[in-house]
mmCIF file of C-alpha atoms in Angstrom:
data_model
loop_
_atom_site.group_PDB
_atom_site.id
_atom_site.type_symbol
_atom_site.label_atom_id
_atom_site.label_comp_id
_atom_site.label_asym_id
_atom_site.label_seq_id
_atom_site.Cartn_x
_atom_site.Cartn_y
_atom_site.Cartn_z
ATOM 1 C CA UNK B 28 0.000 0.000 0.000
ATOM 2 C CA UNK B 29 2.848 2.381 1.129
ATOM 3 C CA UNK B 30 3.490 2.412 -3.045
ATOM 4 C CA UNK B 31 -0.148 3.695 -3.808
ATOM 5 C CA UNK B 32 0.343 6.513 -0.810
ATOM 6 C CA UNK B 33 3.932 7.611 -0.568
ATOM 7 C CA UNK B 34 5.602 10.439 1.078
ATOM 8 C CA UNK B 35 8.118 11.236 -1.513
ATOM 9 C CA UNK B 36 7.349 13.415 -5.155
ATOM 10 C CA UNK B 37 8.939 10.877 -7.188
ATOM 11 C CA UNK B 38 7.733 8.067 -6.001
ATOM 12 C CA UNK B 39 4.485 10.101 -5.979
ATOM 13 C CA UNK B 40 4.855 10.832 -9.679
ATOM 14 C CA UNK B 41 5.425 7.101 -10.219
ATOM 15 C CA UNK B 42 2.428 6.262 -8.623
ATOM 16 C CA UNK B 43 0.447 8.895 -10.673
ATOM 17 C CA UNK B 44 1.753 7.141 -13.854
ATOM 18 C CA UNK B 45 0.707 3.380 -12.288
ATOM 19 C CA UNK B 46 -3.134 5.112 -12.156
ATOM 20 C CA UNK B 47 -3.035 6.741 -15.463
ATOM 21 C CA UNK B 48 -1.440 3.561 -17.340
ATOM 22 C CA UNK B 49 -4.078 1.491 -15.439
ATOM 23 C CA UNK B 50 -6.717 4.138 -15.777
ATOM 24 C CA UNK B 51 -6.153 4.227 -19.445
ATOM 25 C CA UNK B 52 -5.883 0.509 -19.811
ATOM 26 C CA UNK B 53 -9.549 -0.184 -18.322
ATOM 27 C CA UNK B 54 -10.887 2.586 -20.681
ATOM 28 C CA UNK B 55 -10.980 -0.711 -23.383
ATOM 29 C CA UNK B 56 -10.858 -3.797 -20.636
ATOM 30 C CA UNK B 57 -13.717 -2.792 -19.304
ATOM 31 C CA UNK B 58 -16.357 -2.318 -21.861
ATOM 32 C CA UNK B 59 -14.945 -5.174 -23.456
ATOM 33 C CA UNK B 60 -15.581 -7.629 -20.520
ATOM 34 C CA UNK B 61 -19.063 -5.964 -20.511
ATOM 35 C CA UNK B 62 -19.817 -6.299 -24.359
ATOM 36 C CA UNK B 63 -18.493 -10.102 -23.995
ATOM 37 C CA UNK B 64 -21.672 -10.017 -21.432
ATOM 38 C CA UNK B 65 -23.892 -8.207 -23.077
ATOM 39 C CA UNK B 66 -23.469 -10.392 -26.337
ATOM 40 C CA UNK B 67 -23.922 -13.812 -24.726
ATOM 41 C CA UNK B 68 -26.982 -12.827 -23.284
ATOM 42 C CA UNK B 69 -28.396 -10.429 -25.622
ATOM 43 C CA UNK B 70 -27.924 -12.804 -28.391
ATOM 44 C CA UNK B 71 -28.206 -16.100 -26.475
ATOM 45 C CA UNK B 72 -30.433 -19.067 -28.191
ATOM 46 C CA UNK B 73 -33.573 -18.423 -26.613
ATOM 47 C CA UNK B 74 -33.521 -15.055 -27.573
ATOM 48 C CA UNK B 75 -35.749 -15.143 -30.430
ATOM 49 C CA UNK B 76 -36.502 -11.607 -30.915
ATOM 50 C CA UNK B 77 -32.679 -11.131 -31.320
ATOM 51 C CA UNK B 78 -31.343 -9.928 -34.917
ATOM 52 C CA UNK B 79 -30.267 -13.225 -36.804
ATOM 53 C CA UNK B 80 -27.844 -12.257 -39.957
ATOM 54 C CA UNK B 81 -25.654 -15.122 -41.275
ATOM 55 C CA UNK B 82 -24.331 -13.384 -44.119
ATOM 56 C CA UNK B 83 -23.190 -10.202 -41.989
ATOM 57 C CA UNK B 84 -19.323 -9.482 -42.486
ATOM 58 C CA UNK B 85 -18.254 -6.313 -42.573
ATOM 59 C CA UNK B 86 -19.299 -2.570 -40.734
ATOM 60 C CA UNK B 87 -17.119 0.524 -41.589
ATOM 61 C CA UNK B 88 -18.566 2.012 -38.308
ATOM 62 C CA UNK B 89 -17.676 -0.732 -36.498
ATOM 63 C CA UNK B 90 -14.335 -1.190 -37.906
ATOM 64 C CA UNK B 91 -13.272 2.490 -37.139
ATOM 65 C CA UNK B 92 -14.245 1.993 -33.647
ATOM 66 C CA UNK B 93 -12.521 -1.106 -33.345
ATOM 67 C CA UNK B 94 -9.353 0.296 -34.540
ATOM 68 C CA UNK B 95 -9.299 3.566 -33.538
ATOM 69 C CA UNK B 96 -10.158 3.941 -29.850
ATOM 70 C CA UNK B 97 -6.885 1.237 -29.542
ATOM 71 C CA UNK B 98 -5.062 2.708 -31.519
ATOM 72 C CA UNK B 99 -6.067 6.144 -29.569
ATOM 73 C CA UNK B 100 -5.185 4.422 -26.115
ATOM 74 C CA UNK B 101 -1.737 2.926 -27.532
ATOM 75 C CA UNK B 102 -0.887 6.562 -28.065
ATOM 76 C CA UNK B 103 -1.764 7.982 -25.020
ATOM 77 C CA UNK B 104 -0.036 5.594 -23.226
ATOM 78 C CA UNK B 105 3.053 6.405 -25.680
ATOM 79 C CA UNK B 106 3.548 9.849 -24.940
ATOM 80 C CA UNK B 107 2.799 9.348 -21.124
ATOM 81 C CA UNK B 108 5.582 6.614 -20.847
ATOM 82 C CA UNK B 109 8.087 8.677 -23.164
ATOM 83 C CA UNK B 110 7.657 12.159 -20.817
ATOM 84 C CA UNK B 111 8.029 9.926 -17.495
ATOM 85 C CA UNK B 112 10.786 8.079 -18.819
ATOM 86 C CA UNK B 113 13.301 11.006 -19.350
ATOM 87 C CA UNK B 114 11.004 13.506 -16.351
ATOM 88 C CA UNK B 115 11.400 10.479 -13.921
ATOM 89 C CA UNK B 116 15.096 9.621 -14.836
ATOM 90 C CA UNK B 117 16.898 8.651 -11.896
ATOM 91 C CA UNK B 118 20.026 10.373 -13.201
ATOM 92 C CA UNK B 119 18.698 13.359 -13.774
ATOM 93 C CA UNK B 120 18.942 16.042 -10.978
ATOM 94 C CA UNK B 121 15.285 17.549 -9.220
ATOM 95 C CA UNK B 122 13.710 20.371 -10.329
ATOM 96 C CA UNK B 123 11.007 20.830 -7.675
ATOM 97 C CA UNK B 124 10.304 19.562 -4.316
ATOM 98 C CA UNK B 125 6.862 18.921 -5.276
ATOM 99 C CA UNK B 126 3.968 19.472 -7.516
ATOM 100 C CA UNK B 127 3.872 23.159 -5.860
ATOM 101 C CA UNK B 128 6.708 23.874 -5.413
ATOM 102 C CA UNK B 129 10.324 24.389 -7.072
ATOM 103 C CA UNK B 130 13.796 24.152 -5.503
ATOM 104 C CA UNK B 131 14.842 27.551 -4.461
ATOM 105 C CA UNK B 132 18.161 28.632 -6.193
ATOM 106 C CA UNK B 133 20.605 28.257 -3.314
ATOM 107 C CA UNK B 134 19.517 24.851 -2.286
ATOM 108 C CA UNK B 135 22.365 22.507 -1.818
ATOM 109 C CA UNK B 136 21.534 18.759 -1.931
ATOM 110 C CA UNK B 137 22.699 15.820 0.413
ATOM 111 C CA UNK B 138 24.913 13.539 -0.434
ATOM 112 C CA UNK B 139 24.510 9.886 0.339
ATOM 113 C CA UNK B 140 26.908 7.072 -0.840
ATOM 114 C CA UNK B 141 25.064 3.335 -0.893
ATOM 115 C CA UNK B 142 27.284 0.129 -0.172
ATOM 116 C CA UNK B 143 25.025 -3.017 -0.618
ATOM 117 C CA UNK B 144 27.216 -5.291 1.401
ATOM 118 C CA UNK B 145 26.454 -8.948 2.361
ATOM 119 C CA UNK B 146 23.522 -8.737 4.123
ATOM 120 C CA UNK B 147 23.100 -4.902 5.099
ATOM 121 C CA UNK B 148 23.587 -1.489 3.793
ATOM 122 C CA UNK B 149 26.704 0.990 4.777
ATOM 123 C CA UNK B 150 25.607 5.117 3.973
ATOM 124 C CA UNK B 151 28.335 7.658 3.653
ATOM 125 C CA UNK B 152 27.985 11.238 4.373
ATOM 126 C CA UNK B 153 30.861 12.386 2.775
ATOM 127 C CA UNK B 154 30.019 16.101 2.972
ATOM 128 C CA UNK B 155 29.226 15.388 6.748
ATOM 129 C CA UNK B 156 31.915 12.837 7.636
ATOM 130 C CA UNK B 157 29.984 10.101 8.930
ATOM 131 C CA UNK B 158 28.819 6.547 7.861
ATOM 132 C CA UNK B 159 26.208 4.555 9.464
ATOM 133 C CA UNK B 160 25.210 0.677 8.663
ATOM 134 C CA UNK B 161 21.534 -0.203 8.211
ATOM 135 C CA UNK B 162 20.250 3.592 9.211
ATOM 136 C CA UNK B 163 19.346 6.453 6.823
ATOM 137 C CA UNK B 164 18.330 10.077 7.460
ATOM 138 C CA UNK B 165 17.734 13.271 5.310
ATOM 139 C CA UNK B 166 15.825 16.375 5.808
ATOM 140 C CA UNK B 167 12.177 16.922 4.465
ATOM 141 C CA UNK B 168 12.377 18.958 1.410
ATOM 142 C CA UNK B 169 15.885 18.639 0.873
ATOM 143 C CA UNK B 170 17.491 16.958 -2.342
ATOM 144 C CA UNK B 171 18.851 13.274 -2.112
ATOM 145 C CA UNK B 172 21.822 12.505 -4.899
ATOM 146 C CA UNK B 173 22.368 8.707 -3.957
ATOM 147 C CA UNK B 174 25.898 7.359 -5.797
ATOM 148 C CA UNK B 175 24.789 3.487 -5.798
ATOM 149 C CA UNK B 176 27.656 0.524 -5.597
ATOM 150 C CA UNK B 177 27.839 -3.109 -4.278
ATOM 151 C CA UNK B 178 30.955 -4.855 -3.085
ATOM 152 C CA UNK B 179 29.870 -8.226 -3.936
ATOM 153 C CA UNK B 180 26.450 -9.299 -5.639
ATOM 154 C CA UNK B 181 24.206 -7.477 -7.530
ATOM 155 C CA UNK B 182 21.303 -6.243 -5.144
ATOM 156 C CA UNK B 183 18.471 -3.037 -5.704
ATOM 157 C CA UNK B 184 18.439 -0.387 -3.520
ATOM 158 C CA UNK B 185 14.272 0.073 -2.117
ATOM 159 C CA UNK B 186 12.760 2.750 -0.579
ATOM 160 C CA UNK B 187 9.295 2.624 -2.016
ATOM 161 C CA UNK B 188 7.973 5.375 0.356
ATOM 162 C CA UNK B 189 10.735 7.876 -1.220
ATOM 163 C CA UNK B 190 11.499 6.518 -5.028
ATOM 164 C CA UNK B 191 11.436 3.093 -7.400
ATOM 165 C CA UNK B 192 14.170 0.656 -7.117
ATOM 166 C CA UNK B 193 17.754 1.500 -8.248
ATOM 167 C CA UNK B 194 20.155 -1.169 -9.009
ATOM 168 C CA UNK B 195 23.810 -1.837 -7.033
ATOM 169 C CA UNK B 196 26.476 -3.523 -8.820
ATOM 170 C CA UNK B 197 30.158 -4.308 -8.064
ATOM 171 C CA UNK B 198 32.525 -2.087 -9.752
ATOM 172 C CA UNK B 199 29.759 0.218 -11.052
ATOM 173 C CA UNK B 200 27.777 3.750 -9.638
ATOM 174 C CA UNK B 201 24.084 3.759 -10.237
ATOM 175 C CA UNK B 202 22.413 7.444 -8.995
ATOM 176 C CA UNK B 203 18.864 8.567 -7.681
ATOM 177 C CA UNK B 204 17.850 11.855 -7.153
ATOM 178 C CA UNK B 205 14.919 11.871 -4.649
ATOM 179 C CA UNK B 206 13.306 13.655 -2.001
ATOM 180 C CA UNK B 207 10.986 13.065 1.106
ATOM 181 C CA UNK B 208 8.519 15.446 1.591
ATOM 182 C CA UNK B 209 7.237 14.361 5.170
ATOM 183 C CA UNK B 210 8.058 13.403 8.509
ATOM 184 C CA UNK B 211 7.944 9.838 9.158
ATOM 185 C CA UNK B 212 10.456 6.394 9.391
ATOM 186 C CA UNK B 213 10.159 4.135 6.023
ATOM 187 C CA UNK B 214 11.227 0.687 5.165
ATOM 188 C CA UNK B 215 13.704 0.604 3.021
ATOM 189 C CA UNK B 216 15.252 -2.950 1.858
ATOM 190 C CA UNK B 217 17.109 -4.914 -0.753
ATOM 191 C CA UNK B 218 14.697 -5.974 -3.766
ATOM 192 C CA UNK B 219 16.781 -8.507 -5.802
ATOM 193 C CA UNK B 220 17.807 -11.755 -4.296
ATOM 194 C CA UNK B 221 21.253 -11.894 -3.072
ATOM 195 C CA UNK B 222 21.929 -14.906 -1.005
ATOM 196 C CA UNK B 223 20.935 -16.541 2.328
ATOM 197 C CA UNK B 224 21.406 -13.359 4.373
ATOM 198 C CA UNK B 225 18.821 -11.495 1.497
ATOM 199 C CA UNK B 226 15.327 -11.458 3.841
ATOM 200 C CA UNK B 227 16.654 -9.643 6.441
ATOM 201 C CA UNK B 228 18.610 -6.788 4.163
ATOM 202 C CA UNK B 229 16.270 -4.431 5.482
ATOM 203 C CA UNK B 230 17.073 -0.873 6.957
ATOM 204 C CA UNK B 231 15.226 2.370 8.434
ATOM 205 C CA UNK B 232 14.906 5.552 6.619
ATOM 206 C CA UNK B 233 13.789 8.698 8.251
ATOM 207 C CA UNK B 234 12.089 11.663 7.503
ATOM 208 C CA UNK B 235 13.210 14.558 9.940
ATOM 209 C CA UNK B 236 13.104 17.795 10.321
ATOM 210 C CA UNK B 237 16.243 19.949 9.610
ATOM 211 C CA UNK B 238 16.759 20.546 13.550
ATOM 212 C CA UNK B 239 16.246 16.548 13.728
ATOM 213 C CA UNK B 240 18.375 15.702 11.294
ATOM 214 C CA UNK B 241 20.953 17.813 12.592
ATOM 215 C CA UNK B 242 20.466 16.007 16.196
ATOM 216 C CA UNK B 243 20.807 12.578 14.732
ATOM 217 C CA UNK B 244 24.060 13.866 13.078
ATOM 218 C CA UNK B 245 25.186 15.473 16.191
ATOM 219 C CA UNK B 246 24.266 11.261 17.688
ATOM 220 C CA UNK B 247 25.984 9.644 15.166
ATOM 221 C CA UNK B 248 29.369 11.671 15.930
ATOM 222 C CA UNK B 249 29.274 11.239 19.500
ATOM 223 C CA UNK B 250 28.224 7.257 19.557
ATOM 224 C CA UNK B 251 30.224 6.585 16.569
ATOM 225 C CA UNK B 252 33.610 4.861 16.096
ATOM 226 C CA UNK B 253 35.956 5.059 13.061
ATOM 227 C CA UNK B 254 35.353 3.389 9.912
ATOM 228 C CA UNK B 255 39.135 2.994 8.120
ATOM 229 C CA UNK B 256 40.341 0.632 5.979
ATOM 230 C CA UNK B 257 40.495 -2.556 8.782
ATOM 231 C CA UNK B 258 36.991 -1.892 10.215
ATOM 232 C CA UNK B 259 35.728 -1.769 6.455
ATOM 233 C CA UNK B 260 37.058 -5.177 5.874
ATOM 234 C CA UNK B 261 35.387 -6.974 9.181
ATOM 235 C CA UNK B 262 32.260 -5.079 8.157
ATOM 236 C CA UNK B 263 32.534 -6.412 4.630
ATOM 237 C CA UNK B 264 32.303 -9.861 5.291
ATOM 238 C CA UNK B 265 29.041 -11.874 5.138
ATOM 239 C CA UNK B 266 26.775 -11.883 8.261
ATOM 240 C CA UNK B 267 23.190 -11.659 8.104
ATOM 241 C CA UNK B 268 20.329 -9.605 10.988
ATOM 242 C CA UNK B 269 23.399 -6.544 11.745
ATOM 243 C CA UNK B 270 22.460 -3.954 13.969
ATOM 244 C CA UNK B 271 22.266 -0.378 13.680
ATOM 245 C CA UNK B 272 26.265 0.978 13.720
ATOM 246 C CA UNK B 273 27.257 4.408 13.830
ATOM 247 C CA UNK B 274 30.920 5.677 12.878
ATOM 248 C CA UNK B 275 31.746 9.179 13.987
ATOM 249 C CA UNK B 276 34.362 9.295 10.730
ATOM 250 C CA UNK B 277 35.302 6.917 7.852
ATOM 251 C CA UNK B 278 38.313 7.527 5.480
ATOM 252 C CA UNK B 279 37.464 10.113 2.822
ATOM 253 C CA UNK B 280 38.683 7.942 0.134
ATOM 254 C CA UNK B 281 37.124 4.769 0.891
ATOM 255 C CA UNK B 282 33.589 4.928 -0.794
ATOM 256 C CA UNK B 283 36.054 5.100 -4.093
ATOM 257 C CA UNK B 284 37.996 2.145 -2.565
ATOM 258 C CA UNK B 285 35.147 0.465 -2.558
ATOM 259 C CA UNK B 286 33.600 0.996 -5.724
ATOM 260 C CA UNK B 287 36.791 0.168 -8.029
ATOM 261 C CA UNK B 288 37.025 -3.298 -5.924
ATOM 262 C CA UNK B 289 40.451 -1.957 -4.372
ATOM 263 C CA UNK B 290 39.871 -1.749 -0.527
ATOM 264 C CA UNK B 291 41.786 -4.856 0.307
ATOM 265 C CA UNK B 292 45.225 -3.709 1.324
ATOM 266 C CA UNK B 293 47.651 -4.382 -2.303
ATOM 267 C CA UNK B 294 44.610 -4.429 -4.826
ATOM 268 C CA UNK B 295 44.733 -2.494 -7.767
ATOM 269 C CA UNK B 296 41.694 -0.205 -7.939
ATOM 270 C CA UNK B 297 39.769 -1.175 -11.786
ATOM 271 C CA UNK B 298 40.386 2.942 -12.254
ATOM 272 C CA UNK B 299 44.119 2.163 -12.750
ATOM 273 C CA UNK B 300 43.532 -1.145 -14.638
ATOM 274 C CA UNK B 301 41.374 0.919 -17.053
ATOM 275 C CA UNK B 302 44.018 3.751 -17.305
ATOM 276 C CA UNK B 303 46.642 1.624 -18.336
ATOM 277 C CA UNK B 304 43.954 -0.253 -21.248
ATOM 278 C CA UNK B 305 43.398 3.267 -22.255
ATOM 279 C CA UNK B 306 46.989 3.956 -23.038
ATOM 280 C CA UNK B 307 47.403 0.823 -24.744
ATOM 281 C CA UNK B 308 48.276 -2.002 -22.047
ATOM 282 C CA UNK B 309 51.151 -2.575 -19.827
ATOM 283 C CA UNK B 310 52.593 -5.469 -22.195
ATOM 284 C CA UNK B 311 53.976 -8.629 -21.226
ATOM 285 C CA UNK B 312 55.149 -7.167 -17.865
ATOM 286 C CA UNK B 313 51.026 -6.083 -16.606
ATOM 287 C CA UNK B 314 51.039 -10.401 -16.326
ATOM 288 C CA UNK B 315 52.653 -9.405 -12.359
ATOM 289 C CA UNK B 316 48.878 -7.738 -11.993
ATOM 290 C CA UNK B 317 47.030 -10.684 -12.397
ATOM 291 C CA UNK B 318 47.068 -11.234 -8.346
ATOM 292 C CA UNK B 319 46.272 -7.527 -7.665
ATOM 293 C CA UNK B 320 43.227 -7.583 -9.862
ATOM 294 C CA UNK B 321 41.919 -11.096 -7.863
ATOM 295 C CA UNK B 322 38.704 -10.106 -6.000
ATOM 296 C CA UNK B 323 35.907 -12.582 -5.710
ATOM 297 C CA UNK B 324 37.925 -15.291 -3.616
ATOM 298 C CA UNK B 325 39.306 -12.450 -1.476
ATOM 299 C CA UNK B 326 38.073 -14.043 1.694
ATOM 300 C CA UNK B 327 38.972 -17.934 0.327
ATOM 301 C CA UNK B 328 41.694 -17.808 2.802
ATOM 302 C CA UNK B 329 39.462 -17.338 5.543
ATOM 303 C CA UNK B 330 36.793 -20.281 4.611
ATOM 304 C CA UNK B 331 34.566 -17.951 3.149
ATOM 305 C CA UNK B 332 33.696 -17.677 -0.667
ATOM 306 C CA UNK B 333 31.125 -15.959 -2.405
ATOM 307 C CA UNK B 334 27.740 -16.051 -1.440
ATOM 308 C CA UNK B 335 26.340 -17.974 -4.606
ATOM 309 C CA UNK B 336 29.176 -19.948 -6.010
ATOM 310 C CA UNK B 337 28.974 -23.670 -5.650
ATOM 311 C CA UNK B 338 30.915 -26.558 -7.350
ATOM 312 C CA UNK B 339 32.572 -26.421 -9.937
ATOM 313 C CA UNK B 340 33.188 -23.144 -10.229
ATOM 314 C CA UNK B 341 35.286 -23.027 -6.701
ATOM 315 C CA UNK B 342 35.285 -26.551 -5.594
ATOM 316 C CA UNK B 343 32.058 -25.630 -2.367
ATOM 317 C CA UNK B 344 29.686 -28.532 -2.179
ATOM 318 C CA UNK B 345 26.251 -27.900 -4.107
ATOM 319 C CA UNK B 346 23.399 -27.418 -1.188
ATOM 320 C CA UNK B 347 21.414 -29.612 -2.964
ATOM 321 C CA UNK B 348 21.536 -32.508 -5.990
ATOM 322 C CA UNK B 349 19.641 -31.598 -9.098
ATOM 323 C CA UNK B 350 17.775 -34.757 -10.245
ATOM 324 C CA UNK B 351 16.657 -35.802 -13.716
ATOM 325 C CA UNK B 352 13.028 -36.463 -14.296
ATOM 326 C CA UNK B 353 13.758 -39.974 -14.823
ATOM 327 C CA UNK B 354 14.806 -40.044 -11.344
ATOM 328 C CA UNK B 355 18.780 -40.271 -12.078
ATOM 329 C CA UNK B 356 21.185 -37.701 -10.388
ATOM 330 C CA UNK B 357 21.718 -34.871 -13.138
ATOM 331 C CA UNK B 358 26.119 -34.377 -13.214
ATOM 332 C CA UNK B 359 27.603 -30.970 -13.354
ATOM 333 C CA UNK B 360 30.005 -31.219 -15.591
ATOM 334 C CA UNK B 361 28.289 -31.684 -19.775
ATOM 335 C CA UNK B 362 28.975 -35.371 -20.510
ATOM 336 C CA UNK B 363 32.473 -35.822 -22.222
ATOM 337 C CA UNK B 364 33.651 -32.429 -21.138
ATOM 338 C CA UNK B 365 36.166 -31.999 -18.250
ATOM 339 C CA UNK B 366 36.332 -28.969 -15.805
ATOM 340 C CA UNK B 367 39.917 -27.502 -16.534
ATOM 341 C CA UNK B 368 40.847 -23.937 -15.687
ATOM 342 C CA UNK B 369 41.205 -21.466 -18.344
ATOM 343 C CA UNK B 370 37.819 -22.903 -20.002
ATOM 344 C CA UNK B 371 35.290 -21.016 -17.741
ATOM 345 C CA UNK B 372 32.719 -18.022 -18.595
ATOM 346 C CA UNK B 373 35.314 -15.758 -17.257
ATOM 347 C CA UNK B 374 38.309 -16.061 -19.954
ATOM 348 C CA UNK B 375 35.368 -16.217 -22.468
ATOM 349 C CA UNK B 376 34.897 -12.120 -21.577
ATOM 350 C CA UNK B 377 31.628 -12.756 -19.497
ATOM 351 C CA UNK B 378 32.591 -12.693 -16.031
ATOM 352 C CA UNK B 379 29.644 -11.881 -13.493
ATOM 353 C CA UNK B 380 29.586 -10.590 -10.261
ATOM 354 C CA UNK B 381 30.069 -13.607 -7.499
ATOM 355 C CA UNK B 382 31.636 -16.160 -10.006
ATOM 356 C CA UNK B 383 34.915 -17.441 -9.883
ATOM 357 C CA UNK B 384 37.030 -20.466 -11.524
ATOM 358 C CA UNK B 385 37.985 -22.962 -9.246
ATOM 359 C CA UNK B 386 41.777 -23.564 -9.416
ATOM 360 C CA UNK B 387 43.084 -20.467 -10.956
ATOM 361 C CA UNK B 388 40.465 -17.699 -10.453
ATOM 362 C CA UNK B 389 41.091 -14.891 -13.444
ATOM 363 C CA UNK B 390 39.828 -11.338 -11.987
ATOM 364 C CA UNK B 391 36.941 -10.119 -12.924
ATOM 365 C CA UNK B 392 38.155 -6.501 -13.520
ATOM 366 C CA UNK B 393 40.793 -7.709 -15.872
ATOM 367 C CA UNK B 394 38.012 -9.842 -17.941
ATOM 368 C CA UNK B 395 35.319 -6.915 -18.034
ATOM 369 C CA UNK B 396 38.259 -4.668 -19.288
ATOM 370 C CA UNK B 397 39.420 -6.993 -22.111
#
């Protein structure tokens, strides 16, 4: 329901567009279901007094209503979706607060880097200093640019009181430009499945005042720790239901860290790897990257490996055994083929988020830049 009656103008304008496209719709659904009606009965077998014409076929009047209020519907519904496709743009910056009113001139907006991490959110402030896990805040009234990453799997970034769904990736920025225009907390949560830890990727957003907001900023910096490099890492790692964390400071350049896939201590950031592709490759000698560039088996060392990848891909046991509908056990490997490395999705130039080859791993970064 919170869709239908939300508290933000985009998502408000989004909702506006569900009732017009459904409004629009009916205008033909409707008095077809009741003509379908109307026919069986008006023309039903016992109806003798009913007009009986065999060799009808054809009505010009008919025809030109049957075409044309379609065809009249089909472009309505064109030219609303092509003016809310580029007017609801999540890239593209506000230009009012609501249907009433416009941003005034000297309105600055707030910031607010996303991390989708396994299983819970991390916000930056980055204009404010301060980074909080699984808790968001803004002002009523005030702009919202959201810069959008993942560190892992791909997962959508929900707040369906404020705006739609926006996308997080690994190694990619996604924006939204929204606004809340009243007081209140709102769910906000992942909406694309991500793993075990995915049901409970849920977080708070509120809707405060600017005193309030300005009080929980003023709470964050005095409960807070410090979110550096090390703390990132332990944060980073799966575990599912987090609490609420507050850090008083994180490292200015970490949100970039994070997004070119280079927070781990000795990684090269994909920025680099794609400077040196621009200027033409590092030649035979760029083959000593290859380990700096290794990212989804990051944690193998410590027992854990990415949240979706099974056998054979990096040798963890398959949760369960697919079975043929003859009742045999279905193998993993194509019959006659044999898992060797080198072979995999990855040196073929499609290397995904989460996926890795089992005995010698080629870095996604490297692959997506090739």
């Amino acid at each position: 329901m919170v869709v239908m009656a939300p508290s933000g103008d985009i998502a408000m304008q989004q909702r506006d567009l569900i009732i017009i496209s459904t409004v629009l719709m009916l205008l033909i659904i409707i008095p077809v279901i009741f003509l379908t009606l109307f026919f069986a009965w008006r023309y039903r077998r016992s109806n003798t007094a009913a007009t009986y014409a065999p060799e009808w076929h054809h009505s010009t009047r008919l025809e030109i209503v049957i075409w044309a209020a379609p065809l009249a519907i089909i472009i309505a519904l064109g030219a609303v979706t092509w003016i809310s496709t580029h007017k609801l743009d999540p890239y593209r910056p506000l230009d009012r607060l609501d249907a009433e009113r416009a941003i005034p001139a000297d309105t600055k907006p707030l910031i607010v880097e996303v991390v989708a991490l396994d299983w819970k959110w991390l916000f930056f402030y980055p204009e404010l200093g301060i980074a909080t896990v699984n808790e968001l805040a803004a002002p009523v009234d005030m702009p919202i640019n959201f810069k959008i990453t993942a560190s892992s799997v791909m997962n959508s970034f929900y707040i369906p009181a404020l705006a739609g769904q926006i996308y997080a990736m690994p190694g990619m920025e996604t924006k939204l430009h929204a606004v809340i225009n009243r007081e209140g907390e709102y769910d906000g949560f992942s909406a694309n499945y991500s793993g075990a830890g995915f049901s409970h990727m849920r977080f708070k957003f509120h809707g405060l005042t600017r005193e309030g907001f300005d009080a929980w900023v003023a709470g964050v910096k005095q409960q807070g720790t410090m979110l550096n490099r090390d703390a990132y890492l332990k944060l980073e790692k799966p575990s599912e239901k987090e609490p609420v964390r507050y850090y008083a400071g994180a490292d200015a350049d970490l949100y970039n860290a994070i997004l070119n896939m280079c927070a781990t201590p000795g990684k090269m950031c994909m920025n680099e790897m794609m400077h040196i592709d621009m200027m033409g490759g590092g030649g035979k000698e760029s083959a000593e990257n290859r380990e700096k560039l290794r990212y989804d088996d990051r944690h193998a060392e410590e027992g854990i490996v990415a949240p979706a990848a099974t056998v054979p891909a990096t040798g963890a046991p398959a949760r369960s055994e697919p079975e043929r509908t003859d009742g045999s056990s279905m193998q993993h490997d194509m019959p006659g083929m044999q898992s060797t490395p080198g072979m995999d999705m990855q040196h073929q130039g499609h290397s995904m988020p989460g996926m890795s080859n089992g005995a010698d791993p080629a870095p996604a970064q490297l692959n997506n830049n090739n």
